[in-house]
CSV table of N, CA and C in Angstrom, one decimal:
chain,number,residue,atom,x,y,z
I,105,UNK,N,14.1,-61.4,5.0
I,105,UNK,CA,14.5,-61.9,6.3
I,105,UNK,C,15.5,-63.0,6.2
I,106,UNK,N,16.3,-62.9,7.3
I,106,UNK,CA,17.2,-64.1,7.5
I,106,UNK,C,17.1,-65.4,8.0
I,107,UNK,N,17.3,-66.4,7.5
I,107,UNK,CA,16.3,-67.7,8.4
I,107,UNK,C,17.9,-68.1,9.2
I,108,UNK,N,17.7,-68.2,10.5
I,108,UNK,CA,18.2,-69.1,11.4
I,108,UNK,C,17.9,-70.4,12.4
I,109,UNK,N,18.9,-71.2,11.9
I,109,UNK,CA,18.6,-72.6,11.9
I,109,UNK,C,19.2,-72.9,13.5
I,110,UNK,N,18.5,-73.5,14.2
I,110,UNK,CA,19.5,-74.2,15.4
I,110,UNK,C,18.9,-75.5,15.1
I,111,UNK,N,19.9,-76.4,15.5
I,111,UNK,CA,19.8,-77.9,15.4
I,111,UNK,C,19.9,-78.2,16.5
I,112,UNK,N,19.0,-79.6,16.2
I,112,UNK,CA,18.5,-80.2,17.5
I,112,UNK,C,19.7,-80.8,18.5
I,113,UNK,N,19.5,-80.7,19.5
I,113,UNK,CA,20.6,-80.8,20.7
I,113,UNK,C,21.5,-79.6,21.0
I,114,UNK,N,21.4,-78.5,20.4
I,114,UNK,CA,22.2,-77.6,20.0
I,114,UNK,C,21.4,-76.2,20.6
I,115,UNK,N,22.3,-75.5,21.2
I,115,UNK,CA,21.7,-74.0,21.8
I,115,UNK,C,21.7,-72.2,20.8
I,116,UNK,N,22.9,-72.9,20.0
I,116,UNK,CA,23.4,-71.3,19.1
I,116,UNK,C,22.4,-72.0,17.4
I,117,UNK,N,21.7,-70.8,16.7
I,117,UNK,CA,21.7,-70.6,16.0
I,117,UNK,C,23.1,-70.5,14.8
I,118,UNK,N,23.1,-71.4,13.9
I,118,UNK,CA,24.0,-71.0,12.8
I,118,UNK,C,24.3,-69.8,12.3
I,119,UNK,N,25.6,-69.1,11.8
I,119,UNK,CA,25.8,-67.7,11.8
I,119,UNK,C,27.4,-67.7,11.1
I,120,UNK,N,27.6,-67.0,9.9
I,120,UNK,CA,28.7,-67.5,9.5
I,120,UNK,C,29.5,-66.5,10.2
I,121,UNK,N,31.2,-66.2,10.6
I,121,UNK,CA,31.8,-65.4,11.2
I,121,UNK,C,31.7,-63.7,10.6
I,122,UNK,N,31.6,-63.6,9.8
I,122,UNK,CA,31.2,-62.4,9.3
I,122,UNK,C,29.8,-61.5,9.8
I,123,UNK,N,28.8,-62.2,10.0
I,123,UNK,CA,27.8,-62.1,10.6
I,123,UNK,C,27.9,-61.3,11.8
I,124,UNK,N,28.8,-62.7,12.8
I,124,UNK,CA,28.8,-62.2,14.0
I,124,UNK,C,29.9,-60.5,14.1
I,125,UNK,N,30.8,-61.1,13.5
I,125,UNK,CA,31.7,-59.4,13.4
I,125,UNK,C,30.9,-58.1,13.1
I,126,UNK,N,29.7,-58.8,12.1
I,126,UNK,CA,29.3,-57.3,11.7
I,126,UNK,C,28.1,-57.1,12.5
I,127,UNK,N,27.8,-57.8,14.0
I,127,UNK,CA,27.2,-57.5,14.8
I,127,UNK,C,27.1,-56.4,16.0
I,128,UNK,N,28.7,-56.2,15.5
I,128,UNK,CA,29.2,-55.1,16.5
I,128,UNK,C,28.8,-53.5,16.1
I,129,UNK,N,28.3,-52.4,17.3
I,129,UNK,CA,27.6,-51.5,16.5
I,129,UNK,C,28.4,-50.6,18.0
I,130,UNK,N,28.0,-49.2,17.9
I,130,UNK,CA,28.7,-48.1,18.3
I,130,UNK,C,27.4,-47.2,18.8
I,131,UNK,N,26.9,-47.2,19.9
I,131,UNK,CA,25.6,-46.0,20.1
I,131,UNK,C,24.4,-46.9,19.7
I,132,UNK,N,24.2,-47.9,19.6
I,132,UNK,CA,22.8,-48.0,19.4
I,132,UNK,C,21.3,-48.3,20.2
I,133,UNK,N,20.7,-47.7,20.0
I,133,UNK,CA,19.7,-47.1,20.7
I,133,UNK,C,17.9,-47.7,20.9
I,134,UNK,N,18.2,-48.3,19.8
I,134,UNK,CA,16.7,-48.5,19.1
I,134,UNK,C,17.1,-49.8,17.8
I,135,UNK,N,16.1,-51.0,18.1
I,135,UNK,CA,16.1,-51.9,17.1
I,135,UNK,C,14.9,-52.1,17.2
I,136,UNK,N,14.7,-52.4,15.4
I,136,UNK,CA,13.7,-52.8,14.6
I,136,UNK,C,13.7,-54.2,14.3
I,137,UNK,N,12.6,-54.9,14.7
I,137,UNK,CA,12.6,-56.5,14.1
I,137,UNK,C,11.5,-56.3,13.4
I,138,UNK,N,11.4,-57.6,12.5
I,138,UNK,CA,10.5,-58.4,11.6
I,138,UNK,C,10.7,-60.0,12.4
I,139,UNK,N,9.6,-60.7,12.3
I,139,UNK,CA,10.2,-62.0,12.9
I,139,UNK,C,9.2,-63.1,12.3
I,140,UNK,N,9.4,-64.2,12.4
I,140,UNK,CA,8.8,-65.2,12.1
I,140,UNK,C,9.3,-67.1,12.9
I,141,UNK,N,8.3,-67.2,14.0
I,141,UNK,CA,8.5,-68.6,14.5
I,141,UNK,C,8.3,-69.9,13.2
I,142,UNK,N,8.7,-70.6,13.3
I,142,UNK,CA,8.3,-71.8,12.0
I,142,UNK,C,7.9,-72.6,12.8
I,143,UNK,N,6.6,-73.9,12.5
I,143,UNK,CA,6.1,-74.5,13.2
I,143,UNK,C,6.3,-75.5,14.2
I,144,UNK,N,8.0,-75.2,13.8
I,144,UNK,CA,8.3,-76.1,14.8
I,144,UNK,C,9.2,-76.1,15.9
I,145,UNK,N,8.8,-74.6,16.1
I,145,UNK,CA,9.1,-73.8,16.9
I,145,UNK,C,8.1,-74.1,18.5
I,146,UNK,N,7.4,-74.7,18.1
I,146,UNK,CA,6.2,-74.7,19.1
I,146,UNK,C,6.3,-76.7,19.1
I,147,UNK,N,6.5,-77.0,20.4
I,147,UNK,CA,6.0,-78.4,20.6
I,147,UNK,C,5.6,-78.6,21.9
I,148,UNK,N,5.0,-79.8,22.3
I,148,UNK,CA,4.4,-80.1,23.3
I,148,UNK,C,4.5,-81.8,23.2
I,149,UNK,N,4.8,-82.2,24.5
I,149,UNK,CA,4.3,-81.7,25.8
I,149,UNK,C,5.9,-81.1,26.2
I,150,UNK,N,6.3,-80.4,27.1
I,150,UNK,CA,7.3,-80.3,27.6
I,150,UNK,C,8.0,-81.2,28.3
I,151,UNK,N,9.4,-81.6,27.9
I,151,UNK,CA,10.2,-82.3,28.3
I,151,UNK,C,10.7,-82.2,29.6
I,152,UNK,N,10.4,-81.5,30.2
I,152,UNK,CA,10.7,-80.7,31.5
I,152,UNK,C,10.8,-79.6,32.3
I,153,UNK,N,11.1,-79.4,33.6
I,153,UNK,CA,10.8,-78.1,33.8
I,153,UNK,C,11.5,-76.8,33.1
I,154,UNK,N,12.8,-77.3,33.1
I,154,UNK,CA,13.6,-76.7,32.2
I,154,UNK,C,12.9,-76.0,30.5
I,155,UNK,N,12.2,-77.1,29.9
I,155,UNK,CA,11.4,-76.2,28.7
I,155,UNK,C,10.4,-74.9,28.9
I,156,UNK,N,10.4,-74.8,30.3
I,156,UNK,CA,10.0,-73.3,30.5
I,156,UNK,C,11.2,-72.0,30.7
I,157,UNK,N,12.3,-72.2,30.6
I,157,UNK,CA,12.9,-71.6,30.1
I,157,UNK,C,12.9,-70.1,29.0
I,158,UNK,N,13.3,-69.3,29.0
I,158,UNK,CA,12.8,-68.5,27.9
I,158,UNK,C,14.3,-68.9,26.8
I,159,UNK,N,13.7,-68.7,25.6
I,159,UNK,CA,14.8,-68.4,24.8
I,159,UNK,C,15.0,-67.9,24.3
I,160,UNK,N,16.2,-67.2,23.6
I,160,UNK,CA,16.8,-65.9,23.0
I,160,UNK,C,16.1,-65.6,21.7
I,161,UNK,N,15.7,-64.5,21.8
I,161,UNK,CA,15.3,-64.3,20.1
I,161,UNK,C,16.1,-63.0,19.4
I,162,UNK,N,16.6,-62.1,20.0
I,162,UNK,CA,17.3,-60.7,19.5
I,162,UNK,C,17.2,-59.7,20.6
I,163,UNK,N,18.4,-58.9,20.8
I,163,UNK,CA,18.6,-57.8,21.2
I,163,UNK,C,19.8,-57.3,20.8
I,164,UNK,N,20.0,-56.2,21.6
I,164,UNK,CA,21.0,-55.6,22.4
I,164,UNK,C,22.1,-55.8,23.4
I,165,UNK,N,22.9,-55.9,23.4
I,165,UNK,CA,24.0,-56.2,24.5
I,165,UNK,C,24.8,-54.3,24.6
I,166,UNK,N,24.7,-54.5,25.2
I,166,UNK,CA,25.8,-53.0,25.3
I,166,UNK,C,27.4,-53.4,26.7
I,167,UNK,N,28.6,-53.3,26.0
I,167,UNK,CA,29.6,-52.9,26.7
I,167,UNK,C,30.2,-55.1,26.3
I,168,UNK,N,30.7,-55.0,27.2
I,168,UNK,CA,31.7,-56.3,26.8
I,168,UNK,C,30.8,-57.5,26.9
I,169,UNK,N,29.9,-57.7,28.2
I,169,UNK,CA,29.1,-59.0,28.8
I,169,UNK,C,27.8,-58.9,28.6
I,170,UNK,N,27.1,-59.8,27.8
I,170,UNK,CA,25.9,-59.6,27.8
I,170,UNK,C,24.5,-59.7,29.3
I,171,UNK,N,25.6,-60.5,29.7
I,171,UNK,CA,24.8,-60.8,31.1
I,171,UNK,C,25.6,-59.8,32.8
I,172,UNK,N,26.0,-58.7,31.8
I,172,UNK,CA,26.0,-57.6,32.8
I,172,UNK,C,24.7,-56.7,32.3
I,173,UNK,N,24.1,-56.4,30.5
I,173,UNK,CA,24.0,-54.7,30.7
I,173,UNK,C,23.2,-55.2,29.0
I,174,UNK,N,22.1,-56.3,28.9
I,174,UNK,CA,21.6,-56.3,27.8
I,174,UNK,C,19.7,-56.2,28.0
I,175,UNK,N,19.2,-56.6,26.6
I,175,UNK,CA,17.8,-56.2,26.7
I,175,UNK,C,17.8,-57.2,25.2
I,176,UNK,N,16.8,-57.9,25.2
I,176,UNK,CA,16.1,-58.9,24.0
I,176,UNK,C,14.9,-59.2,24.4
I,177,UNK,N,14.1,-59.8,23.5
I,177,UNK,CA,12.8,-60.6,23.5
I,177,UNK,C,13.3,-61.8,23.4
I,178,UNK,N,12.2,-63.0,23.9
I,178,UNK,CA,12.6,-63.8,24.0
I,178,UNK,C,11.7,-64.6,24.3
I,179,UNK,N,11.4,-66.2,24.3
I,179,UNK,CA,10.2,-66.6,23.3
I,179,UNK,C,10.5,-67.7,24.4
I,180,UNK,N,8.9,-68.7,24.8
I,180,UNK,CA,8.8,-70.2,25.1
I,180,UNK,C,7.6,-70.5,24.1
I,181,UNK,N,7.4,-72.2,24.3
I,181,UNK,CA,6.0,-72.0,23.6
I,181,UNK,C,5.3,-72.2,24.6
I,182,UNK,N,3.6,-72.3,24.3
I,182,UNK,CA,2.5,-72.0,25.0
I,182,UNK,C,2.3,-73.4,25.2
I,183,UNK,N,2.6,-74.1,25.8
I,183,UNK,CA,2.4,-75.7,26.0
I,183,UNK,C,1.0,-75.6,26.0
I,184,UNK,N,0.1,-74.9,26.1
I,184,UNK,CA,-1.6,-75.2,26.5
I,184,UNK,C,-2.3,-75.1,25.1
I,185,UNK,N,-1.6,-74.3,24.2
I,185,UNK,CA,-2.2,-73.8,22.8
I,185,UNK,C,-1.4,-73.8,21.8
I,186,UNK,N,-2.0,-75.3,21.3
I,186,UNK,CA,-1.1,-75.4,20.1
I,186,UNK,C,-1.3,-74.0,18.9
I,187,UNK,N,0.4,-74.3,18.7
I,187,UNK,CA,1.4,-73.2,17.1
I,187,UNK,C,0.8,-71.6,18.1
I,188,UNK,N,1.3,-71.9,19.5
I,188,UNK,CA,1.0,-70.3,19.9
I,188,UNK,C,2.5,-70.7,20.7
I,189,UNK,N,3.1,-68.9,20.7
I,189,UNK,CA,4.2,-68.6,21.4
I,189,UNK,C,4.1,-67.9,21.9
I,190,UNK,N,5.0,-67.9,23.5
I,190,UNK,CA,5.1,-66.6,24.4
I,190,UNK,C,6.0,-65.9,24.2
I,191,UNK,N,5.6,-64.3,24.0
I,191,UNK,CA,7.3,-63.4,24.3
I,191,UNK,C,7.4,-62.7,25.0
I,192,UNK,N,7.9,-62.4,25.7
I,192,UNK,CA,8.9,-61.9,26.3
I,192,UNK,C,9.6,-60.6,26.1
I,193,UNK,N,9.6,-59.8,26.9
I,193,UNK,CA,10.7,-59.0,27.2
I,193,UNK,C,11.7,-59.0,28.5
I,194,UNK,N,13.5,-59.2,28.2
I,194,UNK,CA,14.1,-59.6,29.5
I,194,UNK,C,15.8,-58.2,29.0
I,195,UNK,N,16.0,-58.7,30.5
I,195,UNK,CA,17.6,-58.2,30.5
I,195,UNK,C,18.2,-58.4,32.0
I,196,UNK,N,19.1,-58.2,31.5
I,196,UNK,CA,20.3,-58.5,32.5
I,196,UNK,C,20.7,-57.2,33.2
I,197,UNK,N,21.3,-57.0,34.1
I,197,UNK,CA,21.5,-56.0,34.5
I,197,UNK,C,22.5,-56.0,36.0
I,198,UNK,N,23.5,-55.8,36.0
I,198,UNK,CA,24.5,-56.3,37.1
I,198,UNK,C,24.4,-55.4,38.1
I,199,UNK,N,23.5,-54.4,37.6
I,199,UNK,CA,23.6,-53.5,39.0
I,199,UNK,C,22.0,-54.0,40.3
I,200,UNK,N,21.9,-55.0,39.9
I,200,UNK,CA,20.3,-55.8,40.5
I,200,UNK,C,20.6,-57.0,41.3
I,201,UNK,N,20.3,-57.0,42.4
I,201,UNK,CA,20.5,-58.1,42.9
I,201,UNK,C,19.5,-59.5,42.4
I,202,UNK,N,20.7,-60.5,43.1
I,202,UNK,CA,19.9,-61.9,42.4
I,202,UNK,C,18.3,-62.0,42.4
I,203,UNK,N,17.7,-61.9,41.3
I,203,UNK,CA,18.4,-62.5,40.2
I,203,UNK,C,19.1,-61.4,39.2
I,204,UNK,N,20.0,-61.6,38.5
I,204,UNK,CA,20.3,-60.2,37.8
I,204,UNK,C,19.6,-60.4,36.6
I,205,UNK,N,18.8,-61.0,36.2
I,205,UNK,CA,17.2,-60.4,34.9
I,205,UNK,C,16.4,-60.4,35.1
I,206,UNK,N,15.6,-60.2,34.4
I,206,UNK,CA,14.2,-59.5,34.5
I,206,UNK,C,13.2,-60.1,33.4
I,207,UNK,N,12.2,-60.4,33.6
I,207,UNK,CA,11.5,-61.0,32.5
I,207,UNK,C,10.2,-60.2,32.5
I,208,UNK,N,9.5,-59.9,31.2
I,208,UNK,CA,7.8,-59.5,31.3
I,208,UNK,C,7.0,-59.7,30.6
I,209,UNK,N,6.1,-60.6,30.4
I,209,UNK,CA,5.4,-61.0,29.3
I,209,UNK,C,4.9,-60.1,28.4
I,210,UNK,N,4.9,-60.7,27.5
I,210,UNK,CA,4.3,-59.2,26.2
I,210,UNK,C,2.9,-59.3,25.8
I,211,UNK,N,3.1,-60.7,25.1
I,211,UNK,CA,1.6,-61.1,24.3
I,211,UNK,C,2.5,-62.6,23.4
I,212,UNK,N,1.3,-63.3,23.1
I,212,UNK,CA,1.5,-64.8,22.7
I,212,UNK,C,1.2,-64.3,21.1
I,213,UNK,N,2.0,-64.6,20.3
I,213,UNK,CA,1.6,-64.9,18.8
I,213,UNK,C,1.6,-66.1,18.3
I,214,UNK,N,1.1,-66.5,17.1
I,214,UNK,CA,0.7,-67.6,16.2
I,214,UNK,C,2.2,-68.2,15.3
I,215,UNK,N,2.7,-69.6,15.5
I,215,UNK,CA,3.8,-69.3,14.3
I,215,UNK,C,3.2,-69.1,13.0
I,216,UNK,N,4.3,-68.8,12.3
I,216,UNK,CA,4.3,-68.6,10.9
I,216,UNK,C,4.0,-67.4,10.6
I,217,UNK,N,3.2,-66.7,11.5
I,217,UNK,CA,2.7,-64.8,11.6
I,217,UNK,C,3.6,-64.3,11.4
I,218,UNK,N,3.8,-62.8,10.4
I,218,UNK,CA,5.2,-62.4,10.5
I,218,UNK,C,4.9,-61.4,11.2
I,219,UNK,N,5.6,-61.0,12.6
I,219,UNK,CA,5.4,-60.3,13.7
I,219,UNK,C,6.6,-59.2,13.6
I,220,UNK,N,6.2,-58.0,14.6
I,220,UNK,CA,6.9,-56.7,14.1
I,220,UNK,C,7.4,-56.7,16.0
I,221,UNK,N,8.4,-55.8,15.9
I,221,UNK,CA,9.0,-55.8,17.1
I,221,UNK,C,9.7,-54.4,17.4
I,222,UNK,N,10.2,-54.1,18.7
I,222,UNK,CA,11.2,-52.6,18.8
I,222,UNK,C,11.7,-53.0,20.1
I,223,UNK,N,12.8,-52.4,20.1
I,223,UNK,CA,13.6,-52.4,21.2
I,223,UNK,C,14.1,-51.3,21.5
I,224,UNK,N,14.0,-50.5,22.4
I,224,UNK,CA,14.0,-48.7,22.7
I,224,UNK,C,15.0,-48.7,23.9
I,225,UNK,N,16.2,-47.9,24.2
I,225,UNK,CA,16.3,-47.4,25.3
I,225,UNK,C,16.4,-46.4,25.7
I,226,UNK,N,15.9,-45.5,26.7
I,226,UNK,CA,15.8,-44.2,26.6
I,226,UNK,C,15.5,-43.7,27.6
I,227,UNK,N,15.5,-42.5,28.2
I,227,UNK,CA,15.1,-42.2,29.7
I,227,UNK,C,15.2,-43.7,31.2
I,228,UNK,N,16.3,-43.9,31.1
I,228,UNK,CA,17.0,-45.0,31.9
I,228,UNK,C,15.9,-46.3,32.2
I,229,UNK,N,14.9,-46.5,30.8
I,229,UNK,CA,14.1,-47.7,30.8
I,229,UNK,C,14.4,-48.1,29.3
I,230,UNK,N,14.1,-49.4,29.1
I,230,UNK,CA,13.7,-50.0,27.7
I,230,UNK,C,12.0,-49.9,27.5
I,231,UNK,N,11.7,-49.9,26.6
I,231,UNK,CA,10.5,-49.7,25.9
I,231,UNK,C,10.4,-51.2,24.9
I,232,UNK,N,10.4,-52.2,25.1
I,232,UNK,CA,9.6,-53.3,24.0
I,232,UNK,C,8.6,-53.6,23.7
I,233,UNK,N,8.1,-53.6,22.0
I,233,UNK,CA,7.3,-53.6,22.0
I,233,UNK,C,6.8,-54.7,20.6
I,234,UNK,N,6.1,-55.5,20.9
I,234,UNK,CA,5.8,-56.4,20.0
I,234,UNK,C,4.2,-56.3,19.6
I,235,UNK,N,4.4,-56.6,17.9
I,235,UNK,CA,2.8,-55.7,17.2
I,235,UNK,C,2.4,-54.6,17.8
I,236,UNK,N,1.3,-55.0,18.6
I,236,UNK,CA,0.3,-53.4,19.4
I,236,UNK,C,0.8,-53.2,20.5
I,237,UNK,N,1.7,-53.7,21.4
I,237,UNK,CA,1.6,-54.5,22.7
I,237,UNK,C,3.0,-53.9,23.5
I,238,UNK,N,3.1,-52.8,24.1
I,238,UNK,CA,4.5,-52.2,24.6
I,238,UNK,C,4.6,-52.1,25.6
I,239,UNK,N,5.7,-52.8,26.7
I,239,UNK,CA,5.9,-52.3,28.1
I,239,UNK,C,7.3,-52.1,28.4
I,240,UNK,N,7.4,-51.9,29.8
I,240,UNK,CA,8.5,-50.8,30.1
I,240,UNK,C,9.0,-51.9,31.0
I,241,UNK,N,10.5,-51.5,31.2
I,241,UNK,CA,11.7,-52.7,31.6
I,241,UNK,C,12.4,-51.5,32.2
I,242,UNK,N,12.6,-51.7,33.7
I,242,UNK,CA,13.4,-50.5,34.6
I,242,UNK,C,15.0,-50.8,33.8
I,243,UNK,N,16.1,-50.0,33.4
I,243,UNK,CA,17.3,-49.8,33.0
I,243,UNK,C,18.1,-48.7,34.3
I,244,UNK,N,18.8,-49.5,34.7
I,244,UNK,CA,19.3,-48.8,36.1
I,244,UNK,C,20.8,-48.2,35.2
I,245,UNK,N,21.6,-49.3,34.4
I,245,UNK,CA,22.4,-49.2,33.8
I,245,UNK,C,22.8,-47.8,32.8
I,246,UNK,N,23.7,-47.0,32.8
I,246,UNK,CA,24.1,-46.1,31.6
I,246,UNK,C,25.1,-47.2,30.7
I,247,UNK,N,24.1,-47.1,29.6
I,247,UNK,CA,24.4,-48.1,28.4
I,247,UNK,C,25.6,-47.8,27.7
I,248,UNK,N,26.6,-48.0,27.7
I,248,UNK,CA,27.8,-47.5,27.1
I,248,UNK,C,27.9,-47.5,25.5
I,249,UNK,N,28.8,-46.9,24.8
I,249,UNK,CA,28.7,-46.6,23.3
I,249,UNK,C,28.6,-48.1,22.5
I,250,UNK,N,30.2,-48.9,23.0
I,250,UNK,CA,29.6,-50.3,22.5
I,250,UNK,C,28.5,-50.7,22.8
I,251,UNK,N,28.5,-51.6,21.4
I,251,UNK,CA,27.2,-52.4,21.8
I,251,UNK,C,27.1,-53.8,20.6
I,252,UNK,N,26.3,-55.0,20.8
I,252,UNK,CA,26.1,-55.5,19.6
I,252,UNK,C,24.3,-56.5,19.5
I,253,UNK,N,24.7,-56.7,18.4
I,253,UNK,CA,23.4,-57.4,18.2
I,253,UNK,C,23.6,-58.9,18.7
I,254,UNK,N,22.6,-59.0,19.2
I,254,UNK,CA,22.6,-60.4,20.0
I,254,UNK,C,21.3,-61.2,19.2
I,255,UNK,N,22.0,-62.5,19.0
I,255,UNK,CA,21.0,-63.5,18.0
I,255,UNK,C,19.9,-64.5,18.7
I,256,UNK,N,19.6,-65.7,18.2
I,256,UNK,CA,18.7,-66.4,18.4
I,256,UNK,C,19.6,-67.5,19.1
I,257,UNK,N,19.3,-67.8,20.7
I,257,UNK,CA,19.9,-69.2,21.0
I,257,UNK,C,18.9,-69.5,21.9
I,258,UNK,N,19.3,-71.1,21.9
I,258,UNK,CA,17.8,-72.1,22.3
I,258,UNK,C,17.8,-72.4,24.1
I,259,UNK,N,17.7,-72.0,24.9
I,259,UNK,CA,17.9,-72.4,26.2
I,259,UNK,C,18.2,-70.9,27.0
I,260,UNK,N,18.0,-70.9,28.4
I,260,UNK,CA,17.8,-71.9,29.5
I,260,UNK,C,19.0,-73.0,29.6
I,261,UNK,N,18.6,-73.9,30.0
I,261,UNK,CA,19.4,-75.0,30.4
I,261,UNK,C,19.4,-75.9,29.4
I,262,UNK,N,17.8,-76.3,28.7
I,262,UNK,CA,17.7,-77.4,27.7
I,262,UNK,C,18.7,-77.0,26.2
I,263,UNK,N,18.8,-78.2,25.7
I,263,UNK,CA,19.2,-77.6,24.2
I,263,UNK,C,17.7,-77.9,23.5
I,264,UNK,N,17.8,-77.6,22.5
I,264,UNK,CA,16.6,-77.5,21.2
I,264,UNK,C,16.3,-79.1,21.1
I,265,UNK,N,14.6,-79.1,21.3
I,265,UNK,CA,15.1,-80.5,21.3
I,265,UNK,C,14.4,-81.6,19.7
I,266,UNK,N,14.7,-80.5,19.0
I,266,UNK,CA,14.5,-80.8,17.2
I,266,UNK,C,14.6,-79.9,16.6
I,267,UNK,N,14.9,-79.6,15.0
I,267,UNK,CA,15.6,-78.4,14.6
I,267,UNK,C,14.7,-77.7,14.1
I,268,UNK,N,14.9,-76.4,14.6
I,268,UNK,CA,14.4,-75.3,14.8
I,268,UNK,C,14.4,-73.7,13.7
I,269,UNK,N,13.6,-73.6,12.9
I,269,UNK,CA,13.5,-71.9,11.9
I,269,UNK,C,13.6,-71.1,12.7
I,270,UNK,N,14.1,-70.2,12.8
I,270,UNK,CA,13.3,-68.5,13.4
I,270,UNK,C,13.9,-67.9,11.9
I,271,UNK,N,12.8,-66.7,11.4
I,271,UNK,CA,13.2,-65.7,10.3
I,271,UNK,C,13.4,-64.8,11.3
I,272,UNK,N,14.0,-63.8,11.1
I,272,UNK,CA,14.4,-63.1,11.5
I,272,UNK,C,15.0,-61.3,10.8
I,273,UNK,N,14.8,-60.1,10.8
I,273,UNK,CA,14.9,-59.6,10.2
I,273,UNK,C,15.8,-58.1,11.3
I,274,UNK,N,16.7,-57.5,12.0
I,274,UNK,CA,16.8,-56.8,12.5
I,274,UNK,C,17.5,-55.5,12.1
I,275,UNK,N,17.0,-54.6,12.2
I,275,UNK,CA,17.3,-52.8,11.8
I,275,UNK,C,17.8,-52.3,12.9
């Protein structure tokens, strides 16, 4: 797995240019994660309302804008239960009125757990599904052949507010 760093005050995960180039993909359909929060991934108390926020953990973008026509999981932590996280399944979708995403809770994992993930689209829904745990995300959108892989960034509105692991592994 790949460790990605975001530093504190900071929204993008580190990524050398090559990375991001070879993010770009043609038809894709279906991703596989491996994942891993690091402990300090999870803090408390929340700094504000804003730390409920979701933040990016991996998807899909399909076509030029992500925030026309994408699908990721996407993580807060459990301010009630310490080293637990919430995820998420979201997307954007420009053919929806405000708000144009969607959010749906999945299931809370433990950091440091190394957690398995999918990302499906197919019969005009997404399918996510983290460990045992799979639901369905309405896709109004016809996903075009572009597409790319979309990484780990920290916010919402806040930045990270100390630096931050995610491992990371996507197929």
């Amino acid at each position: 797995m790949r460790f990605y760093l975001i530093k504190k005050g900071n929204h993008y995960a580190s990524m050398s240019i090559f990375e991001k180039i070879g993010s770009i993909g043609w038809g894709i359909k279906t991703m596989s994660l491996r994942f891993v929060f690091r402990p300090e991934c999870w803090w408390a108390p929340p700094r504000n309302n804003d730390d409920y926020d979701q933040n990016k953990l991996a998807g899909i973008g399909f076509g030029a804008n992500l925030h026309s026509n994408s699908v990721r999981l996407t993580w807060v932590p459990d301010f009630e239960n310490q080293g637990m996280i919430k995820v998420f399944g979201y997307t954007y979708d420009e053919k929806k009125t405000d708000p144009k995403f969607t959010s749906a809770f999945i299931k809370s994992v433990h950091v440091q757990d190394t957690i398995t993930g999918k990302i499906e689209s197919r019969d005009n829904s997404y399918f996510i599904t983290v460990n045992d745990v799979t639901i369905r995300m309405d896709n109004v959108n016809s996903d075009p052949k572009l597409c790319f892989r979309l990484f780990p960034y920290f916010g919402g509105n806040n930045t990270a507010p100390q630096d931050m692991t995610i491992e990371l592994e996507m197929n």
